[in-house]
mmCIF file of C-alpha atoms in Angstrom:
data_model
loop_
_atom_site.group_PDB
_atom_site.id
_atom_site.type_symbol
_atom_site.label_atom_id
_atom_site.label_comp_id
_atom_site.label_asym_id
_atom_site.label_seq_id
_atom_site.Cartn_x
_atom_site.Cartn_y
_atom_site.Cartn_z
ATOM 1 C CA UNK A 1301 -15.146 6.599 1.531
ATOM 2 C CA UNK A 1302 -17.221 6.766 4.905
ATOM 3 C CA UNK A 1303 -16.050 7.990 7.881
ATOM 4 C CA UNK A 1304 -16.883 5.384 10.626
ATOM 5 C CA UNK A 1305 -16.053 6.903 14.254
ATOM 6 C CA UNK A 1306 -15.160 4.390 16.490
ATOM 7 C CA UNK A 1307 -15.501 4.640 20.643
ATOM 8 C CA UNK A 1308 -11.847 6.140 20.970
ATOM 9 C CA UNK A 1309 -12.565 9.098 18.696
ATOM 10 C CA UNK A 1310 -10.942 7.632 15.483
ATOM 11 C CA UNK A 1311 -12.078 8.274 12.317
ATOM 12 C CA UNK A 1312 -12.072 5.027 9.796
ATOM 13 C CA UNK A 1313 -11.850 5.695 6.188
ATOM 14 C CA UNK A 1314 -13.691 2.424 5.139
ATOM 15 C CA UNK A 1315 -15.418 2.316 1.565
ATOM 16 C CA UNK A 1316 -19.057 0.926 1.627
ATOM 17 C CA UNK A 1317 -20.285 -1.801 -0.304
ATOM 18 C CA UNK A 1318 -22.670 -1.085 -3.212
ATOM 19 C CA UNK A 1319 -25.645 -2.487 -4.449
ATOM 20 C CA UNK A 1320 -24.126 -5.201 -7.468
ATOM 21 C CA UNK A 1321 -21.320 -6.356 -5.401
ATOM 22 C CA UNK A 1322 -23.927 -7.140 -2.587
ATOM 23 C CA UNK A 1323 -26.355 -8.730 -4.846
ATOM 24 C CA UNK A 1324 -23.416 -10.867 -6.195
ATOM 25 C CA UNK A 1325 -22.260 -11.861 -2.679
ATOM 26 C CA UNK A 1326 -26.101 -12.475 -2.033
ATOM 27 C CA UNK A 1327 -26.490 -14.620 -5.182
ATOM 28 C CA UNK A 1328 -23.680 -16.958 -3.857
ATOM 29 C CA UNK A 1329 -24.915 -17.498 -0.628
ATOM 30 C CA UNK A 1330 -28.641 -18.288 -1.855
ATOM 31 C CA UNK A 1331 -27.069 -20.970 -4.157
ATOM 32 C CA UNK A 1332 -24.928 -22.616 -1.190
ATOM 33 C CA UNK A 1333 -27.989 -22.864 0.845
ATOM 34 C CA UNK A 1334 -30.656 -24.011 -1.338
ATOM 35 C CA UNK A 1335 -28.157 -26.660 -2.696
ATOM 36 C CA UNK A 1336 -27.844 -27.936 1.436
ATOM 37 C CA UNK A 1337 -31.295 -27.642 2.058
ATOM 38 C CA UNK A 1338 -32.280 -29.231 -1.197
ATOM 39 C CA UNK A 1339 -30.214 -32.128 -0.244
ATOM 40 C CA UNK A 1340 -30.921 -31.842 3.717
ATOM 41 C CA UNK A 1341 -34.741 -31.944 2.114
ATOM 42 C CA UNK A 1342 -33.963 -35.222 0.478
ATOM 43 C CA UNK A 1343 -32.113 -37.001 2.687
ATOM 44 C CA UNK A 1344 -35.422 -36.142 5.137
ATOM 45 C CA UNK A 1345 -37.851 -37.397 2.884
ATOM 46 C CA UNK A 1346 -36.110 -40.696 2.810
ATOM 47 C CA UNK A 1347 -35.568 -40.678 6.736
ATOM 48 C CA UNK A 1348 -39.396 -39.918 7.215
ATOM 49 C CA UNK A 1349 -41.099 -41.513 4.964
ATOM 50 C CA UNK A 1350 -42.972 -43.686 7.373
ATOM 51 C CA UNK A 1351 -44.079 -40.609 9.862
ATOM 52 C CA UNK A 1352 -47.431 -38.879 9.533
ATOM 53 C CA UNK A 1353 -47.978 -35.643 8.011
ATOM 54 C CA UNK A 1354 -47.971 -33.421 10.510
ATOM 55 C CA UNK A 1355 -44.622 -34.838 11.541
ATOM 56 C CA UNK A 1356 -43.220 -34.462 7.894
ATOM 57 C CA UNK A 1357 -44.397 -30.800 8.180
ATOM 58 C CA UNK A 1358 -42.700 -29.937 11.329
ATOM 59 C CA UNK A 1359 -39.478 -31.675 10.184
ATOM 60 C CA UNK A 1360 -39.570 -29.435 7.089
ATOM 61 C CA UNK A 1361 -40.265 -25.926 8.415
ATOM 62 C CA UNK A 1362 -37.686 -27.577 11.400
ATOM 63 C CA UNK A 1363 -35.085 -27.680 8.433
ATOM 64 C CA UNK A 1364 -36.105 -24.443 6.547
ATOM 65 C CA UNK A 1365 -35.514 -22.309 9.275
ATOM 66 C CA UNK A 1366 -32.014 -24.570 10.601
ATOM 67 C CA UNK A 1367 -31.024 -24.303 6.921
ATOM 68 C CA UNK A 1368 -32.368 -21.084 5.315
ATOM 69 C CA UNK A 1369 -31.814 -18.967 8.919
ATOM 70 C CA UNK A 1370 -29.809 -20.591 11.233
ATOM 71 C CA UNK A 1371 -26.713 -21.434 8.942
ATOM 72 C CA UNK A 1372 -26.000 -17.733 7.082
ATOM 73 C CA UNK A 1373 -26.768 -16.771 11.089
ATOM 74 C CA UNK A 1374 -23.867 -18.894 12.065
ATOM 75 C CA UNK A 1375 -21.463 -18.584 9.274
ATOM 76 C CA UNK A 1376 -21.438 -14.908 9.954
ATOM 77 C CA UNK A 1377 -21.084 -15.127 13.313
ATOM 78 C CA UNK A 1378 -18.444 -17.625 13.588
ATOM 79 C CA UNK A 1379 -16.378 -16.057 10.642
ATOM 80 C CA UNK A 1380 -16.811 -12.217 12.486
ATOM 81 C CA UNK A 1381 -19.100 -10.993 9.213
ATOM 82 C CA UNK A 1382 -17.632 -13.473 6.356
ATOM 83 C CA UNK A 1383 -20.230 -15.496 4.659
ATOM 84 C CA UNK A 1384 -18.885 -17.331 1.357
ATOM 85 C CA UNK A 1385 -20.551 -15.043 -0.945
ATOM 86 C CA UNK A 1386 -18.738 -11.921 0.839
ATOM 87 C CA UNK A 1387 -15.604 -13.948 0.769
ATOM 88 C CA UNK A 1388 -15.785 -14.119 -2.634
ATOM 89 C CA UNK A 1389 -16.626 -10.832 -3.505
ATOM 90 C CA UNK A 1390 -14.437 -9.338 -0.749
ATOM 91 C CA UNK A 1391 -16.997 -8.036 1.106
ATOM 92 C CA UNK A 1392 -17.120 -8.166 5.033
ATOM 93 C CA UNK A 1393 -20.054 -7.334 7.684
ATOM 94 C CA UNK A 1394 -18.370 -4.896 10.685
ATOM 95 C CA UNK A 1395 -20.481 -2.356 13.380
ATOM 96 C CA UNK A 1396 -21.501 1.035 12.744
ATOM 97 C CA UNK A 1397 -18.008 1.883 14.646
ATOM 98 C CA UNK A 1398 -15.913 -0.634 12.630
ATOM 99 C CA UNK A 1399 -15.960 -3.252 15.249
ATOM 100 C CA UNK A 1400 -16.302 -7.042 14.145
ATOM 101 C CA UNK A 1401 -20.015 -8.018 14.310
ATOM 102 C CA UNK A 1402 -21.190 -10.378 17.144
ATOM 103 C CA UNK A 1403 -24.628 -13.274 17.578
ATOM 104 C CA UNK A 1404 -26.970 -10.603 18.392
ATOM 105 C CA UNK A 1405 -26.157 -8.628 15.243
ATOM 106 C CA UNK A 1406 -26.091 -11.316 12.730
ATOM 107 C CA UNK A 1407 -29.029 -12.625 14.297
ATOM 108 C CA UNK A 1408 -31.015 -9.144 13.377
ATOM 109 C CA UNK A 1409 -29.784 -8.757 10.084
ATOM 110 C CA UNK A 1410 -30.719 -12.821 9.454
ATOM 111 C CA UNK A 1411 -34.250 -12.631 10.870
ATOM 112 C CA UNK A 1412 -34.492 -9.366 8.635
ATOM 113 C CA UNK A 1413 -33.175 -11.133 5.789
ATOM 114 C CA UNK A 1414 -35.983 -13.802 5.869
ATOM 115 C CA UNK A 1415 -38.779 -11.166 5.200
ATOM 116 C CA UNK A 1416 -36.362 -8.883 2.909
ATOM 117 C CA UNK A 1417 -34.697 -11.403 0.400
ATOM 118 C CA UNK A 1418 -36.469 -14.615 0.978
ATOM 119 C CA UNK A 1419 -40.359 -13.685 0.984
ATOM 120 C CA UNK A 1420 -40.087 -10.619 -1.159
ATOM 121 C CA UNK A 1421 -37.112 -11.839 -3.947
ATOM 122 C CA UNK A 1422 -34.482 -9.330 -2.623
ATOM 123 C CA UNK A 1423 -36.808 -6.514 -3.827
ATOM 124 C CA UNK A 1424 -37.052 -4.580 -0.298
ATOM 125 C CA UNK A 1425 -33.475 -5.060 -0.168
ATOM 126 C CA UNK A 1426 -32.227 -3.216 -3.250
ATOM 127 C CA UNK A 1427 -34.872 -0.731 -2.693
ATOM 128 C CA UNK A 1428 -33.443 -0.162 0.568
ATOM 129 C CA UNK A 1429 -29.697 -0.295 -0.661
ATOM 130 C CA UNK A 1430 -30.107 2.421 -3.289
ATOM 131 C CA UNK A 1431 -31.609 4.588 -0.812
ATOM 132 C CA UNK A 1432 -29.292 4.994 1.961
ATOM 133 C CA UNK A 1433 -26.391 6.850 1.138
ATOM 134 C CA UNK A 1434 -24.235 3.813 2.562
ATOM 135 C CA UNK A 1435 -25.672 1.124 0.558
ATOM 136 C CA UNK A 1436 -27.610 -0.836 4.073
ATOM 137 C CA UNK A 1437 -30.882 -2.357 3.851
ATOM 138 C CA UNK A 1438 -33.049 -3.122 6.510
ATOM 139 C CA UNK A 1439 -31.159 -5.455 8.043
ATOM 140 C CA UNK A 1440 -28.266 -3.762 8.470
ATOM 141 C CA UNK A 1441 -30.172 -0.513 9.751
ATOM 142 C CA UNK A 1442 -31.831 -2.404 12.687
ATOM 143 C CA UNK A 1443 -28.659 -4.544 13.646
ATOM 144 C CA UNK A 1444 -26.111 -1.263 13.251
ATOM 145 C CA UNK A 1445 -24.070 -2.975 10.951
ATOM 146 C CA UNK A 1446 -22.711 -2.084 7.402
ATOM 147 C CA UNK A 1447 -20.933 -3.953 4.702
ATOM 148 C CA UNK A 1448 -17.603 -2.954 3.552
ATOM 149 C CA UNK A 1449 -14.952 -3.799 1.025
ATOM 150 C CA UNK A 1450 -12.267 -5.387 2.490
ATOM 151 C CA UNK A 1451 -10.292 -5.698 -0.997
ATOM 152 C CA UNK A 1452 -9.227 -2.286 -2.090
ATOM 153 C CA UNK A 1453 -8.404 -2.539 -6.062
ATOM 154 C CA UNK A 1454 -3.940 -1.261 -6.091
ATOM 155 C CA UNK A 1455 -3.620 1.979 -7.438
ATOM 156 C CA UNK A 1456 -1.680 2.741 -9.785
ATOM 157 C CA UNK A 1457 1.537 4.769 -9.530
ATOM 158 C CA UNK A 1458 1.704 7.364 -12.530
ATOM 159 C CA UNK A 1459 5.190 8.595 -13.723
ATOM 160 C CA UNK A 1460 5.465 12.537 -13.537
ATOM 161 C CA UNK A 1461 5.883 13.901 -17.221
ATOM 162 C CA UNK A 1462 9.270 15.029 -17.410
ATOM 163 C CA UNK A 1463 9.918 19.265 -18.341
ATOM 164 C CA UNK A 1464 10.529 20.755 -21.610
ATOM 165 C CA UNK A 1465 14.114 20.373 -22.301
ATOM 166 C CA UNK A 1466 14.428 23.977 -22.650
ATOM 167 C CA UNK A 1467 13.714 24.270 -18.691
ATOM 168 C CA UNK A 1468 16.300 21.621 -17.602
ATOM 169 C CA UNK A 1469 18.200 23.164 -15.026
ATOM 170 C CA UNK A 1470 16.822 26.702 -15.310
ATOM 171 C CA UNK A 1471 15.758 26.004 -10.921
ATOM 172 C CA UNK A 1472 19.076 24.744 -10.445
ATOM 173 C CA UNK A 1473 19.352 27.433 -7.151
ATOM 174 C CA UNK A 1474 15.922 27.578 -6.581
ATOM 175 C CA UNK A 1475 14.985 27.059 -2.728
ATOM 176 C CA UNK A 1476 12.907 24.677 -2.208
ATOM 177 C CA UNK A 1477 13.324 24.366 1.819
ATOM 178 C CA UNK A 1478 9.999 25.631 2.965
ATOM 179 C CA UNK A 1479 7.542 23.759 0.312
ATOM 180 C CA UNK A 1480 5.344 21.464 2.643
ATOM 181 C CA UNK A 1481 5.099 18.174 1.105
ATOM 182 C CA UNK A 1482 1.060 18.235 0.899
ATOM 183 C CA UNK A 1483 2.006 21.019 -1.867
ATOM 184 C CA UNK A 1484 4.289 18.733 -3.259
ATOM 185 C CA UNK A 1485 2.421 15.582 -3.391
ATOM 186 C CA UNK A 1486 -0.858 18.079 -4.868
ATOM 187 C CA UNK A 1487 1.605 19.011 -7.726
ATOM 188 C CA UNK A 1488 2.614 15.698 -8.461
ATOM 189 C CA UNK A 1489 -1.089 14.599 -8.590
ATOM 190 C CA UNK A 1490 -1.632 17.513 -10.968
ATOM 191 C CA UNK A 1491 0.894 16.712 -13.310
ATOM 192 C CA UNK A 1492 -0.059 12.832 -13.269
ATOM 193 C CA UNK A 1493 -3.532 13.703 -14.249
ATOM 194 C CA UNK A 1494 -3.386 17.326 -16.423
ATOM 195 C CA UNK A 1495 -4.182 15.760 -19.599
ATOM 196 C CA UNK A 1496 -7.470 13.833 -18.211
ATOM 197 C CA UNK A 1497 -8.826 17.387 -16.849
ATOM 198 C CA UNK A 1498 -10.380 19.978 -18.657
ATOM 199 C CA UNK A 1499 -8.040 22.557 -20.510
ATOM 200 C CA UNK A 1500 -9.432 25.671 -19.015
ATOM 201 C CA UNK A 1501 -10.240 23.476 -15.203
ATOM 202 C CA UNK A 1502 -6.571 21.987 -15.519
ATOM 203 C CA UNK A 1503 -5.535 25.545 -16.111
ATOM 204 C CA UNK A 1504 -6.753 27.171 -12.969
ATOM 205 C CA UNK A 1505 -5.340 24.473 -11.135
ATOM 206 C CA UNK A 1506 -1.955 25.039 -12.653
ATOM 207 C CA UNK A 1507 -2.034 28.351 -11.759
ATOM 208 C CA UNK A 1508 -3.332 28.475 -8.335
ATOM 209 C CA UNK A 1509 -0.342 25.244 -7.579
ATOM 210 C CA UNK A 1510 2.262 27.672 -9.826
ATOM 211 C CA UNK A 1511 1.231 31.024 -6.900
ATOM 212 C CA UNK A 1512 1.468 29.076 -4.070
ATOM 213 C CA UNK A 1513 4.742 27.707 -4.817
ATOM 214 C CA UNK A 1514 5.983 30.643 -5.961
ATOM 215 C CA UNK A 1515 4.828 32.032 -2.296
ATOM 216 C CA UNK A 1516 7.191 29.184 -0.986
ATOM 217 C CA UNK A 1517 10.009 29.665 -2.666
ATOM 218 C CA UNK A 1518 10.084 33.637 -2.915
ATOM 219 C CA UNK A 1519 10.989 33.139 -6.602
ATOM 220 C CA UNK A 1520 9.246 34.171 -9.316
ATOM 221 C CA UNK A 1521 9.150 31.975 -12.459
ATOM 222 C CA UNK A 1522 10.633 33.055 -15.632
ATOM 223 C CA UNK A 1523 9.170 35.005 -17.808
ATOM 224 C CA UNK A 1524 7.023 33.316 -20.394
ATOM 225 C CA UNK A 1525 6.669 29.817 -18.762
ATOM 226 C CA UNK A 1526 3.601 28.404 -18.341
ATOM 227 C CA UNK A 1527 2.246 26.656 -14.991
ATOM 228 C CA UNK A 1528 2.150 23.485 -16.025
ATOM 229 C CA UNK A 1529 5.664 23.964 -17.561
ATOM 230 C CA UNK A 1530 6.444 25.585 -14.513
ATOM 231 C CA UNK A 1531 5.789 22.686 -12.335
ATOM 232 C CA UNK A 1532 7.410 19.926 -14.143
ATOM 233 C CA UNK A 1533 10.681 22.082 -13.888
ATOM 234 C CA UNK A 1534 10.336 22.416 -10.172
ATOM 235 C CA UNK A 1535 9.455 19.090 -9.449
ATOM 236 C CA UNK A 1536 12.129 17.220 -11.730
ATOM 237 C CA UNK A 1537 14.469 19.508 -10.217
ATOM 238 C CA UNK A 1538 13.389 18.486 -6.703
ATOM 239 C CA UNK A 1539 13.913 14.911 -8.174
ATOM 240 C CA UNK A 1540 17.193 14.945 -9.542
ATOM 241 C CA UNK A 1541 18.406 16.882 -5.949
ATOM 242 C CA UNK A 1542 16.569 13.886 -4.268
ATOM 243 C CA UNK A 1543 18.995 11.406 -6.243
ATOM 244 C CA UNK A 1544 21.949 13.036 -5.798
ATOM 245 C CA UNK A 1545 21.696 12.951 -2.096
ATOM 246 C CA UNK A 1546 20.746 9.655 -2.394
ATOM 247 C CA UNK A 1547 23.747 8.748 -4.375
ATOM 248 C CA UNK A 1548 26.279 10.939 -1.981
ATOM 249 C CA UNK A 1549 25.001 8.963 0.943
ATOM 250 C CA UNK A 1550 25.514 5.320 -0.553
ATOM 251 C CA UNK A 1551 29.080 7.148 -1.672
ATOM 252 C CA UNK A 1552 30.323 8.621 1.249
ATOM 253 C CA UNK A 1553 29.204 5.111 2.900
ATOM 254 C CA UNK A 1554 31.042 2.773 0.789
ATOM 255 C CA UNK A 1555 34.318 5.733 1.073
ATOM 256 C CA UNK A 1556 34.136 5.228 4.713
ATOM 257 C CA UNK A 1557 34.111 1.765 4.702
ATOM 258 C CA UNK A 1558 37.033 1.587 2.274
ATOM 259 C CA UNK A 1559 38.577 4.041 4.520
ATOM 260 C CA UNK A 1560 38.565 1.814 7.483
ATOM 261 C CA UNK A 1561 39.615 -0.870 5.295
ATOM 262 C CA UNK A 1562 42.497 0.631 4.016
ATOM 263 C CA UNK A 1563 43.769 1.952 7.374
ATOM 264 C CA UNK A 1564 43.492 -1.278 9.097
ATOM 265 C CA UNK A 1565 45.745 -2.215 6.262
ATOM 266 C CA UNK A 1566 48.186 0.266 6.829
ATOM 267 C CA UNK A 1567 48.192 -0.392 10.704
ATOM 268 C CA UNK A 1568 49.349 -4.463 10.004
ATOM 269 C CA UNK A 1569 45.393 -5.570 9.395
ATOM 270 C CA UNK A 1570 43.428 -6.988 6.906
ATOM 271 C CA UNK A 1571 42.168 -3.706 4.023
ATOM 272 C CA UNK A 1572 43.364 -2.947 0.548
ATOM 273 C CA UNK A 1573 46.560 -1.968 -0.432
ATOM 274 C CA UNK A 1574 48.942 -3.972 2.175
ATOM 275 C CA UNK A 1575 49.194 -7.232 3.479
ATOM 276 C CA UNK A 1576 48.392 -8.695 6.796
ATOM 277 C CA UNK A 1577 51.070 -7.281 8.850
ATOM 278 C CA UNK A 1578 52.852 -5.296 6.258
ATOM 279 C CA UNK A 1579 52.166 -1.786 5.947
ATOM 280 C CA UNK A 1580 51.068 -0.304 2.704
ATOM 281 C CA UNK A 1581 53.040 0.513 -0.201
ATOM 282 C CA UNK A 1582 56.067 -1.708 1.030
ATOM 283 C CA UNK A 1583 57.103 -4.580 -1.086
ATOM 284 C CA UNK A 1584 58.246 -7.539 0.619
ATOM 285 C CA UNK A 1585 61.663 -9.464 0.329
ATOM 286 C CA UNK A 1586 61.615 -12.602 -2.182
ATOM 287 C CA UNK A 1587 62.181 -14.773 0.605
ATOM 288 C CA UNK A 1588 59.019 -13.846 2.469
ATOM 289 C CA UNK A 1589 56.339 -13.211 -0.855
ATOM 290 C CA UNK A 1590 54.692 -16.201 -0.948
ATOM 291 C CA UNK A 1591 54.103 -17.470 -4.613
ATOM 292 C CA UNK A 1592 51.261 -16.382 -6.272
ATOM 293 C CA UNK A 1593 49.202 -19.014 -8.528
ATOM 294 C CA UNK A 1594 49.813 -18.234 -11.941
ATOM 295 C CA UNK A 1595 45.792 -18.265 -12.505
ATOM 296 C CA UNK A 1596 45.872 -15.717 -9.893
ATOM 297 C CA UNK A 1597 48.429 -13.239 -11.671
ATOM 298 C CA UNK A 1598 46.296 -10.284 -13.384
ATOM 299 C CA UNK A 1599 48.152 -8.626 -16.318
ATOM 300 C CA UNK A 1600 48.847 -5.585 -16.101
ATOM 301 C CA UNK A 1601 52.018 -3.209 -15.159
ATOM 302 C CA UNK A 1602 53.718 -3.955 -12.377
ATOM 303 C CA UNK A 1603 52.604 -1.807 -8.652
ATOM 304 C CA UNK A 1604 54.784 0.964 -7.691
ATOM 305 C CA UNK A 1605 57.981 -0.183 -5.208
ATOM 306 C CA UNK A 1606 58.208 2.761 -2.655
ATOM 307 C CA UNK A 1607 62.201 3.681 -2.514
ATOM 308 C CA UNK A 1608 64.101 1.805 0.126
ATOM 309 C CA UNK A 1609 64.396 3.328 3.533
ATOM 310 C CA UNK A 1610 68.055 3.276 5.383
ATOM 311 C CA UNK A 1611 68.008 1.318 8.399
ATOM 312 C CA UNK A 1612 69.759 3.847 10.391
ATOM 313 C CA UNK A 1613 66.502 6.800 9.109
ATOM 314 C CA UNK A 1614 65.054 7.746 11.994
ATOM 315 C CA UNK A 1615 61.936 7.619 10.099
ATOM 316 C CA UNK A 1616 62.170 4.051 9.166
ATOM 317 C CA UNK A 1617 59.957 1.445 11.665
ATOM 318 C CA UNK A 1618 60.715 -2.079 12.397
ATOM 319 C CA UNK A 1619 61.671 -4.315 9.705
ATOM 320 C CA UNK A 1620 57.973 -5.780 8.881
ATOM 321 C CA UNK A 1621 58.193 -9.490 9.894
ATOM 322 C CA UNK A 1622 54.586 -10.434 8.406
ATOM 323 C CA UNK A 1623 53.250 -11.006 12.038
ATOM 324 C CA UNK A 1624 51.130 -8.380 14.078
ATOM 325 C CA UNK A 1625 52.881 -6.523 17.123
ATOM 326 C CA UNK A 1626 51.445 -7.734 20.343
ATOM 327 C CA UNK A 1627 49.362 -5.907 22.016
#
């Protein structure tokens, strides 16, 4: 990655482009534009065939230089640093501070590109790109430009290996409160990668990650457990606390919602476990049930009847009617 610092101070993290996807781009162009001027060419020699010489000549280094020069000029300037070839190779032409390019700057790196790729077969060019340490050739050094990749390949996300089995839930009370999450995301790295390192490099590293978390968590491993052991524990135990927040969040959501549900229900409105109007638990008469559809019916025992209240209870309410109080 190079770090491009724009005008406001910011540092870009933008990944140059090397010498074989440039050449590729390069190849692509060079075919696009000899095939137009080969047939620009043509269709000239047909419109002056009954001119002089010296006009024929002028028409042709008039084309060579609309053709060969002008056009990559004006692709990249009209498509901000895209030419086909860098299109498809994913490849794009910015400033030295990240900025899209402008006329001046493709016109450099064009008139450049005559005496570097045209008249010398690209070899100035590739000696020039595996010299700098950002991949630009000569172009690209006198217009303050660089070439970039603009298509990143996706990385891919590694599962952690889980612990030994013999260490699951041994950190159970372990506090993990004042681990920074740059040590945890270099741990998970670590473990992702240990068996691609070397055994005694991946072992240092597993040590030094085991002492600083230790110095986070103010609790010493057990004894006999190695790092890397060590570290799987810690972080599948930081995992499976992860989840079961998760999990009692979604819960206590769904209980409150059921909550309200069920209260409104209680209070004469629509929630589980009464009837619109009818408070909870209470069966009503025969005369006021409406029929159920016999699809409808699930088997099963019957629901509990709540024991009939005396009308003259002082705790008994209003004989439900199946309509809502007004307000």
């Amino acid at each position: 990655m190079s770090g491009v610092v724009t005008g406001d101070a910011v540092v870009l993290g933008l990944q140059p482009a090397r010498l074989p996807s440039r050449a590729l781009a390069v190849l692509v162009d060079l075919a696009v534009v000899w095939a137009v001027y080969l047939l620009v060419m043509v269709g000239l020699s047909v419109a002056t065939a009954s001119l002089d010489e010296a006009a024929v000549t002028a028409v042709s280094i008039a084309a060579f230089l609309l053709v060969l020069v002008g056009a990559p000029i004006a692709v990249e300037t009209l498509s901000h640093g895209r030419s086909l070839g860098k299109m498809a190779c994913g490849l794009r032409v910015v400033r030295d501070d990240g900025g899209p390019i402008r006329f001046r700057h493709a016109l450099v790196r064009g008139a450049m590109g005559v005496v570097e790729i045209l008249m010398t077969f690209g070899v100035v060019a590739c000696v020039a790109s595996l010299v700098s340490e950002r991949g630009r050739r000569l172009g690209d050094v006198f217009a303050g430009t660089l070439v970039v990749r603009e298509r990143m390949p996706a990385a891919r996300v590694r599962p952690v290996p889980p612990p030994p089995p013999w260490l699951v839930g041994r950190f159970a009370g372990l506090d993990l409160s004042a681990v920074p999450e740059a040590l945890w995301l270099e741990i998970r790295q670590y473990l992702t990668r240990a068996r691609e390192l070397d055994p005694a490099v991946g072992r240092q590293l597993a040590e030094r990650l085991a002492d600083e978390l230790v110095r986070r968590t103010g609790t010493p491993p057990p004894a006999g457990v190695p790092a890397e052991a060590y570290l799987a524990g810690v972080v599948a135990e930081r995992q499976a606390r992860d989840a079961r927040r998760a999990f009692a969040e979604a819960g206590a959501g769904t209980g409150a919602g059921a909550g309200v549900g069920a209260g409104a229900g209680a209070r004469g409105g629509f929630g589980a476990g009464g009837t619109f109007g009818v408070p909870a638990g209470l069966v009503l008469p025969p005369t006021v049930t409406p029929a159920a559809a016999p699809e409808a019916a699930s088997p099963g025992p019957p629901p509990p009847v709540a024991p009939p209240r005396s009308e003259s209870s002082p705790e008994a309410g209003p004989r439900a009617t199946g309509f809502a109080p007004p307000a």
